[in-house]
PDB file of C-alpha atoms in Angstrom:
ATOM      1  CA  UNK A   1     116.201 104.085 116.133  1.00 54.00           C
ATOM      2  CA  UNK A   2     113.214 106.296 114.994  1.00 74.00           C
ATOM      3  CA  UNK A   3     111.517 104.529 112.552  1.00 93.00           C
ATOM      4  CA  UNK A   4     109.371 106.243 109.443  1.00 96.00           C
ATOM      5  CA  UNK A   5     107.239 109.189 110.451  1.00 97.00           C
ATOM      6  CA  UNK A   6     104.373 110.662 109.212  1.00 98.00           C
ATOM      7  CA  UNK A   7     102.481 114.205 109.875  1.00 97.00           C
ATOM      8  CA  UNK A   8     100.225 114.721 111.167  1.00 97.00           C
ATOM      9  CA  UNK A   9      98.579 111.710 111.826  1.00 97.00           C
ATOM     10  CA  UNK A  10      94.699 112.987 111.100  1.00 97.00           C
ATOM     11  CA  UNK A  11      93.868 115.717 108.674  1.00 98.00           C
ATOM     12  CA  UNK A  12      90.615 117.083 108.461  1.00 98.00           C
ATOM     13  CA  UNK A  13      89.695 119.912 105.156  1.00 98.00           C
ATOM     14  CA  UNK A  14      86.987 120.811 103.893  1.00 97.00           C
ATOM     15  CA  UNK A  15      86.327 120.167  99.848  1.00 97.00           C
ATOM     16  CA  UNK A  16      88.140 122.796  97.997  1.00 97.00           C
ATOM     17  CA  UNK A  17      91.480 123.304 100.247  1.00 98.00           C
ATOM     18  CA  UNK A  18      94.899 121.863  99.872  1.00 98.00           C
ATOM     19  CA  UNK A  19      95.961 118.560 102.046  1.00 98.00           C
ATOM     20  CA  UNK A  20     100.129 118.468 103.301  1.00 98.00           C
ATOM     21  CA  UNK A  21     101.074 114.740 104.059  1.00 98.00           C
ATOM     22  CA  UNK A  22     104.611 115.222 105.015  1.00 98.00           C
ATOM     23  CA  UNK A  23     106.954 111.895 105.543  1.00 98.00           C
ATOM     24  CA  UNK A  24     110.414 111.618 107.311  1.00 97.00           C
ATOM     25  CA  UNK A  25     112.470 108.355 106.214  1.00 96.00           C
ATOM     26  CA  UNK A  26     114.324 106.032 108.647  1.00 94.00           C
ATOM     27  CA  UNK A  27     118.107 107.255 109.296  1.00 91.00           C
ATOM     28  CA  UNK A  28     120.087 106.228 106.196  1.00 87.00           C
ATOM     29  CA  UNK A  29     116.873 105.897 103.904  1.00 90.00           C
ATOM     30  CA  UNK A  30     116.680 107.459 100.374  1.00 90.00           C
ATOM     31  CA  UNK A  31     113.895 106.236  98.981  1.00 92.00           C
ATOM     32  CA  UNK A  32     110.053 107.046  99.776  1.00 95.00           C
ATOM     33  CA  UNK A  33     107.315 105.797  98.494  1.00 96.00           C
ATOM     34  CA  UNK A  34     103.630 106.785  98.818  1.00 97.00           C
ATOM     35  CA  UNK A  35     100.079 103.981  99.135  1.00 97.00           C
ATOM     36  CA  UNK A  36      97.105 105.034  99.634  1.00 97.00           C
ATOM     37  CA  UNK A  37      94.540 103.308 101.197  1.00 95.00           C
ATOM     38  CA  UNK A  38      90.613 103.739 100.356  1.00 91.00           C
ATOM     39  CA  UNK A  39      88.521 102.948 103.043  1.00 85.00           C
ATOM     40  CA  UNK A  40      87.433  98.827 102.617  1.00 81.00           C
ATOM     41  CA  UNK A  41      90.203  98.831 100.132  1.00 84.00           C
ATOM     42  CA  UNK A  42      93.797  97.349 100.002  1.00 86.00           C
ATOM     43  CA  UNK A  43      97.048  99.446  99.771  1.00 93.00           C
ATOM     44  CA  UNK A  44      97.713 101.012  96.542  1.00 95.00           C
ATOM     45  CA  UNK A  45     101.009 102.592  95.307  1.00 95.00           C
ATOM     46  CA  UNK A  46     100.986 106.148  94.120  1.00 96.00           C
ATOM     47  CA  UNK A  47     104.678 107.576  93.654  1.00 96.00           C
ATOM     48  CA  UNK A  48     108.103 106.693  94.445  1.00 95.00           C
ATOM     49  CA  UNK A  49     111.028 109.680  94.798  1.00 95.00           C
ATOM     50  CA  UNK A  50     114.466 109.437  95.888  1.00 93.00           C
ATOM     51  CA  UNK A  51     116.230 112.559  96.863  1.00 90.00           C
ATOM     52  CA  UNK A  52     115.202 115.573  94.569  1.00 90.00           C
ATOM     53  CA  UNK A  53     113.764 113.635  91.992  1.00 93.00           C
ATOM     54  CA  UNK A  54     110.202 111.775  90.983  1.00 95.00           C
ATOM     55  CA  UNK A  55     111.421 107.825  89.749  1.00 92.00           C
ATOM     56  CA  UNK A  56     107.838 106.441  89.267  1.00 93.00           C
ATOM     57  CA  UNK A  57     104.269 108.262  89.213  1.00 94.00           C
ATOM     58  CA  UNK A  58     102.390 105.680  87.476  1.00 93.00           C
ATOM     59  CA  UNK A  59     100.182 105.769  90.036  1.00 93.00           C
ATOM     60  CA  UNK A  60      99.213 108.759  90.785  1.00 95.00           C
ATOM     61  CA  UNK A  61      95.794 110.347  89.917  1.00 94.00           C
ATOM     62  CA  UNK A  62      96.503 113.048  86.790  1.00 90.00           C
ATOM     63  CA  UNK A  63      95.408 116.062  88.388  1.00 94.00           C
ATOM     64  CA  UNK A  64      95.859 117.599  91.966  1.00 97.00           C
ATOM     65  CA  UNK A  65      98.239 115.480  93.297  1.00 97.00           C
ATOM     66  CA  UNK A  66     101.773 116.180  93.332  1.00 97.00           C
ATOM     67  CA  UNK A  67     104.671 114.685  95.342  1.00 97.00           C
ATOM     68  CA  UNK A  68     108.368 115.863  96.168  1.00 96.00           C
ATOM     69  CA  UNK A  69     111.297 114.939  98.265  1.00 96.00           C
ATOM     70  CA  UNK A  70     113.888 117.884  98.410  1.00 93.00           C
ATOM     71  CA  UNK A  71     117.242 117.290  99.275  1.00 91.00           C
ATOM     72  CA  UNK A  72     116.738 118.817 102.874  1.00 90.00           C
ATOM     73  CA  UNK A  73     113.935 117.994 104.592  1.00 92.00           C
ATOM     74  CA  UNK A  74     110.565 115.792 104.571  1.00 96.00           C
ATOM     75  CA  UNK A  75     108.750 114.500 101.563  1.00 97.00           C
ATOM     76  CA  UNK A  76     105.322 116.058 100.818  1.00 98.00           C
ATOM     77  CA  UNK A  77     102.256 114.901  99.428  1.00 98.00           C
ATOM     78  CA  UNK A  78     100.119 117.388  98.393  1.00 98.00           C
ATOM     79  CA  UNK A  79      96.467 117.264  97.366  1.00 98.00           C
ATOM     80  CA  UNK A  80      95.136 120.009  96.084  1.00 97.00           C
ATOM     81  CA  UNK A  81      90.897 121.044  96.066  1.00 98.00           C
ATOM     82  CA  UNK A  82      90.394 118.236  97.763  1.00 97.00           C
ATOM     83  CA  UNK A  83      87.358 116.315  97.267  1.00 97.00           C
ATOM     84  CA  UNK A  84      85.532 113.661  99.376  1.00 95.00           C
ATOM     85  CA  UNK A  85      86.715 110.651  97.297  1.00 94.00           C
ATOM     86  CA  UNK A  86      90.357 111.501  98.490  1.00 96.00           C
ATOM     87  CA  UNK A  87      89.355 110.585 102.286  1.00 96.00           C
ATOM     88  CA  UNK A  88      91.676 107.687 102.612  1.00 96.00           C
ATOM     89  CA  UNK A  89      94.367 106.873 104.675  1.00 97.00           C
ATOM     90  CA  UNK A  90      97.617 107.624 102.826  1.00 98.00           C
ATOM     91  CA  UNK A  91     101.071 105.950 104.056  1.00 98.00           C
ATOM     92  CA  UNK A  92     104.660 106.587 103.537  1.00 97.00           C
ATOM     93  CA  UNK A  93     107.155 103.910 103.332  1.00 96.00           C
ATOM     94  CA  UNK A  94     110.706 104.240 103.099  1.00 95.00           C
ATOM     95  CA  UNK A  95     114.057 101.801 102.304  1.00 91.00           C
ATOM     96  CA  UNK A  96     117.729 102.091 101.742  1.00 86.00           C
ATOM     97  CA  UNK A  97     118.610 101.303  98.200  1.00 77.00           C
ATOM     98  CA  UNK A  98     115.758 101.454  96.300  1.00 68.00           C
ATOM     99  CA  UNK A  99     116.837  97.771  94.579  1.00 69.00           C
ATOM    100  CA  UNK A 100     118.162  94.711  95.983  1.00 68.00           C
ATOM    101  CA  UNK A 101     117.564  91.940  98.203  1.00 68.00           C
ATOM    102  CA  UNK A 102     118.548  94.138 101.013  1.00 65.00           C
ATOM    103  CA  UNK A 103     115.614  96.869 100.487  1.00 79.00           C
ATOM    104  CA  UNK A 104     112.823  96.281 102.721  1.00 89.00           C
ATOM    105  CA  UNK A 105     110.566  98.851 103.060  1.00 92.00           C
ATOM    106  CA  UNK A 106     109.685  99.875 106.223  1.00 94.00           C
ATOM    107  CA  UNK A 107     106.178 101.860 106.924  1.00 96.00           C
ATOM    108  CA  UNK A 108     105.014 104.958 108.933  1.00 97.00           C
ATOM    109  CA  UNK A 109     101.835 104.957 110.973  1.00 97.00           C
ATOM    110  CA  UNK A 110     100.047 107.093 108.200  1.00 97.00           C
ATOM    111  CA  UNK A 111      98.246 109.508 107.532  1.00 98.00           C
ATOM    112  CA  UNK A 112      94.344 109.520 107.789  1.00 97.00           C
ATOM    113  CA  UNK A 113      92.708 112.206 105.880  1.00 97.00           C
ATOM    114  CA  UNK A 114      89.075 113.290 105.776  1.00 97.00           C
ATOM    115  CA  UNK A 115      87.154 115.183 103.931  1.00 97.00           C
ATOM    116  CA  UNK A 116      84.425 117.144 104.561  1.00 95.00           C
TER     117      UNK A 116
ATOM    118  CA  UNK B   1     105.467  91.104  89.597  1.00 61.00           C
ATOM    119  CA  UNK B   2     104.023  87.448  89.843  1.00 65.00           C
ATOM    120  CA  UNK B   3     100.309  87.297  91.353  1.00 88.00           C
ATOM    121  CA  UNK B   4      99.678  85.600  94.655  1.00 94.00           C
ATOM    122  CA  UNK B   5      96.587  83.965  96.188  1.00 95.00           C
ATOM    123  CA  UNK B   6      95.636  83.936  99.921  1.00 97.00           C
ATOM    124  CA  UNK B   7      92.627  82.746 101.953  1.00 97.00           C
ATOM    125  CA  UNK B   8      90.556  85.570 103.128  1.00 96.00           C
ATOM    126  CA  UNK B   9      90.562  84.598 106.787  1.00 97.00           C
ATOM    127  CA  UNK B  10      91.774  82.655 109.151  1.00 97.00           C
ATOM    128  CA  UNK B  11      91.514  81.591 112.737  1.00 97.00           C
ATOM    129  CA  UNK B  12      93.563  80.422 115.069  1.00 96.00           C
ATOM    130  CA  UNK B  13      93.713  80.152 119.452  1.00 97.00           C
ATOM    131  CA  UNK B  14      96.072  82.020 121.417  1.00 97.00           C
ATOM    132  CA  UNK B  15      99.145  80.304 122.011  1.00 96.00           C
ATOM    133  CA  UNK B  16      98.834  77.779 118.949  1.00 97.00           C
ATOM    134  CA  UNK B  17     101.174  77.968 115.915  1.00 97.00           C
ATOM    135  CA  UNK B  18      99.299  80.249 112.993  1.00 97.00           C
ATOM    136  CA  UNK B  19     100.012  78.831 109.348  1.00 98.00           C
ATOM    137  CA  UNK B  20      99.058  80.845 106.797  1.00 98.00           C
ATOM    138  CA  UNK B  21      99.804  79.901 103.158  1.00 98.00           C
ATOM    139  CA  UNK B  22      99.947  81.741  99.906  1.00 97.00           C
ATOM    140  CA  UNK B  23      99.835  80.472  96.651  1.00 97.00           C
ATOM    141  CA  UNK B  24     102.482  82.099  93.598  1.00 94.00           C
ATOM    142  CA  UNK B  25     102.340  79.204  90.900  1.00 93.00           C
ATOM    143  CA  UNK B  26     103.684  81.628  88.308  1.00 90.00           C
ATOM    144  CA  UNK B  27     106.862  82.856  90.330  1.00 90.00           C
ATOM    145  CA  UNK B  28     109.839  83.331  88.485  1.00 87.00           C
ATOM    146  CA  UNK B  29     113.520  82.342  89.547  1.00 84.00           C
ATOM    147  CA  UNK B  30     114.325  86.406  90.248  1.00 83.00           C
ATOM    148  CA  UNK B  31     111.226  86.854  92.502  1.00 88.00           C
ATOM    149  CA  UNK B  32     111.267  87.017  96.586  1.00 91.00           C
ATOM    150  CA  UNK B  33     108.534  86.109  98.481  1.00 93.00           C
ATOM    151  CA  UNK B  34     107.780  89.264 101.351  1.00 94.00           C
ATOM    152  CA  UNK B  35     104.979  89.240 104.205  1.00 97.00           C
ATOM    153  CA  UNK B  36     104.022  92.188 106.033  1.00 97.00           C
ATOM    154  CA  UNK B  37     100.603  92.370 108.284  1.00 97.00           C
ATOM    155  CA  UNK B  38      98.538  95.297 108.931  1.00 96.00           C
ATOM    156  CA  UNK B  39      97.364  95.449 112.594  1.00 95.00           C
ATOM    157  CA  UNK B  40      93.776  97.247 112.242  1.00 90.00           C
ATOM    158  CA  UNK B  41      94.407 101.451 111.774  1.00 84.00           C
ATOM    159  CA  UNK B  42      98.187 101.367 111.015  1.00 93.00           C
ATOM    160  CA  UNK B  43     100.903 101.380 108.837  1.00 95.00           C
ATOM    161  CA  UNK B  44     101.851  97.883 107.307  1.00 96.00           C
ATOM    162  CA  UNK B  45     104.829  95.804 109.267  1.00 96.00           C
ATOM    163  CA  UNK B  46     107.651  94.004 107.658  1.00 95.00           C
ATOM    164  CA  UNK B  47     107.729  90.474 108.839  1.00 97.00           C
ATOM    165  CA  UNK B  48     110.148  88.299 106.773  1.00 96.00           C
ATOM    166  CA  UNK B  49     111.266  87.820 103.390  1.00 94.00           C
ATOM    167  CA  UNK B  50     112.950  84.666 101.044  1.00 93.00           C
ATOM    168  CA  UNK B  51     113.975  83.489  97.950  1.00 91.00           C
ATOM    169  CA  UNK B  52     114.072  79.623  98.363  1.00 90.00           C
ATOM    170  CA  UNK B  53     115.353  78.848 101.438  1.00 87.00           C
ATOM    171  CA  UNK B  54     113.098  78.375 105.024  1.00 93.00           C
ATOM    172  CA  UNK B  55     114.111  81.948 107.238  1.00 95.00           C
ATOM    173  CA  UNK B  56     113.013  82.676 110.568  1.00 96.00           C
ATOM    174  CA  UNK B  57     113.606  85.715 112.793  1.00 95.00           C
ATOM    175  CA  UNK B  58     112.353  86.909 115.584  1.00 95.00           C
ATOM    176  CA  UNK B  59     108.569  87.586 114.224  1.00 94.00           C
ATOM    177  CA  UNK B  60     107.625  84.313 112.370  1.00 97.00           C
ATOM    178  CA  UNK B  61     109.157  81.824 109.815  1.00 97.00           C
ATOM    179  CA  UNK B  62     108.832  81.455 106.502  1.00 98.00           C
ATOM    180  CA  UNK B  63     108.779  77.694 104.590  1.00 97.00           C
ATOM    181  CA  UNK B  64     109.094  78.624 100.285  1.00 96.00           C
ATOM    182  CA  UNK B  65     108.173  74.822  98.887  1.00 95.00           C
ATOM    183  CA  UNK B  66     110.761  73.718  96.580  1.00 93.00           C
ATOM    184  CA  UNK B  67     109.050  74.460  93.605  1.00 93.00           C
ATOM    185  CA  UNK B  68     108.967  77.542  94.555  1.00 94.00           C
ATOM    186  CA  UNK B  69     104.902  77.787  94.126  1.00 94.00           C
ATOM    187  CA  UNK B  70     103.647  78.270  97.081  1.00 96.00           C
ATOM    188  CA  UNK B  71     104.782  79.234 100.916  1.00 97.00           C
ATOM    189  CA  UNK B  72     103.193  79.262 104.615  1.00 98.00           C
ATOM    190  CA  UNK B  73     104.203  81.874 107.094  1.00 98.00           C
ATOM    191  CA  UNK B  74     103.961  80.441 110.816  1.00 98.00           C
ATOM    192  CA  UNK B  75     103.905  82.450 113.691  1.00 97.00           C
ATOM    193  CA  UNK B  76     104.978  80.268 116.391  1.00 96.00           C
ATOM    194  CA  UNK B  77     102.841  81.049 119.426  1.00 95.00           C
ATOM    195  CA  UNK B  78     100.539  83.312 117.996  1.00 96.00           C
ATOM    196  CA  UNK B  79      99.091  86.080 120.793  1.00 97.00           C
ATOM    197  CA  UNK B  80      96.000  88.525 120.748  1.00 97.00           C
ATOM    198  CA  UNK B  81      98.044  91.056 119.168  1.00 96.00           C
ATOM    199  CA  UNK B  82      98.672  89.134 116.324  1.00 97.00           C
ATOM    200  CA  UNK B  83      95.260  89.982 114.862  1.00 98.00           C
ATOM    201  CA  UNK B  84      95.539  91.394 111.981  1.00 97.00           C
ATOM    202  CA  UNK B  85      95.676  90.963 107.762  1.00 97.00           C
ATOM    203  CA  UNK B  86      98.583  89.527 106.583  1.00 98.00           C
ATOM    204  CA  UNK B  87      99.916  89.907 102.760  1.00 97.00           C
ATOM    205  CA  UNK B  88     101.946  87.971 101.035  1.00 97.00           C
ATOM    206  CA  UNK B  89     103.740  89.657  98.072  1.00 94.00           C
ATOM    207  CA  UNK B  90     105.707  88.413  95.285  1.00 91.00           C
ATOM    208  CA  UNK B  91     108.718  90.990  93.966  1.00 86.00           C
ATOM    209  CA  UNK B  92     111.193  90.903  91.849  1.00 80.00           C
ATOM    210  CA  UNK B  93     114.234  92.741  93.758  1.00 71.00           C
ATOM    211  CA  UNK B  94     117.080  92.250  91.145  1.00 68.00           C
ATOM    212  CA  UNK B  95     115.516  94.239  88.226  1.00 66.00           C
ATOM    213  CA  UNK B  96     115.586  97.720  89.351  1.00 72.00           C
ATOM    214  CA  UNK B  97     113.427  98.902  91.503  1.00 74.00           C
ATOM    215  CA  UNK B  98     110.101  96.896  92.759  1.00 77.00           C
ATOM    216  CA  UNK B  99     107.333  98.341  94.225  1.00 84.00           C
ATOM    217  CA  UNK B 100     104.749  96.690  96.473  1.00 89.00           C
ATOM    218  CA  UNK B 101     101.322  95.276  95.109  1.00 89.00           C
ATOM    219  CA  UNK B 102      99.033  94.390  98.090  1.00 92.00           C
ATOM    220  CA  UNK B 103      96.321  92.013  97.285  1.00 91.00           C
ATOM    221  CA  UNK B 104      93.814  91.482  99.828  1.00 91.00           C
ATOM    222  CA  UNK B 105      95.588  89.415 102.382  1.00 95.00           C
ATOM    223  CA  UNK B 106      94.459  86.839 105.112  1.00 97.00           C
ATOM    224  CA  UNK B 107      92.699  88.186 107.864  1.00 97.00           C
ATOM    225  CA  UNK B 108      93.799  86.405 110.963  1.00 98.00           C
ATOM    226  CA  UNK B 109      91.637  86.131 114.170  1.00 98.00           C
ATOM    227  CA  UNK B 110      93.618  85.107 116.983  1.00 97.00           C
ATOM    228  CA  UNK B 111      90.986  84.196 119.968  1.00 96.00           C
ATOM    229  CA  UNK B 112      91.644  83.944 123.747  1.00 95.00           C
TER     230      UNK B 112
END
């Protein structure tokens, strides 16, 4: 019963390159949702996707980020020319119906990314 | 979303019962209450959710006043690895979709 996973688990670029988060869902999960987490900071939300398409970006910085969840495979988070502000530790989450009483949403172990 | 309020830390011994209340005077009748910790370095954990009813599972249990304005999650026996923040969110899960909105939690120190 694999839960939500995350690669890879540290990420280390240098200002200027692009930064891959990728996230697998639980078995039977639709829904994925990105947080980010500054360092000293609580979790905030950045994007939520279902399959193929973006439902909520609200909070998601304007420029250089992007997010996607194709209908095979893992979603991505990408950042591109990184800079040292986006060191943070950036976590997936995913749940089953994306409404409801029934839709927990369960976490992967994250992704810590630093910048250089 | 309604807002909730939390102390900022708690203590507690191994092997006592951990109570950790959160205040959400302006909940409204559609709104769950959810807890999920954050053991230091990873992702956050599910514990329990509820409506208006006490639940318990295997993790902790959950006691919603009747008013509906505030709520204590108790962990049993607590143990060592039970350190850790613990958030207490308010959502609203019958209106579409509901993300989460982490304040800053209790952080609970559970001591030998």
């Amino acid at each position: 019963n694999a839960g939500v996973m995350q690669n890879p688990r540290h990420l280390v670029r240098r200002r200027g390159q692009e930064a891959r988060l990728r996230c697998s869902p639980m078995k039977g999960h639709s829904h994925v949702y990105w947080y980010r987490q500054l360092p000293e900071e609580g979790l905030k939300f950045m994007v939520y996707l279902q399959k193929e398409n973006i439902i909520d970006e609200s909070g998601m910085p304007k420029e250089r980020f992007s997010a996607e969840f194709p209908k095979e495979g893992p979603s991505i988070l990408r950042i591109q020319q990184v800079v040292r502000g986006d060191s943070a530790a950036y976590f997936c989450a995913s749940s089953p119906l994306g409404t409801g009483e029934a839709d927990t949403q369960y976490f992967g172990p994250g992704t810590r990314l630093t910048v250089l | 979303d309604a807002k909730t309020t939390q102390p900022p830390s708690m203590d507690c011994a191994e092997g006592r019962a951990a109570n950790l209340p959160c205040n959400h005077s302006t909940i409204s009748g559609n709104e769950y209450v959810y807890w999920y910790r954050q053991i230091h370095s990873q992702g956050p954990q599910y514990i329990i959710h509820g409506l208006k009813n006490n639940e318990t599972n295997e993790m902790a249990s959950l006691i919603i006043t009747e008013d509906r304005k505030s709520s204590t999650l108790i962990l049993p026996h607590a143990t060592l690895r039970d350190t850790a923040v613990y958030y207490c969110i308010v959502r609203d899960m019958n209106s579409g979709y509901s993300t989460l909105t982490f304040g800053k939690g209790t952080m609970l120190l559970v001591s030998p």
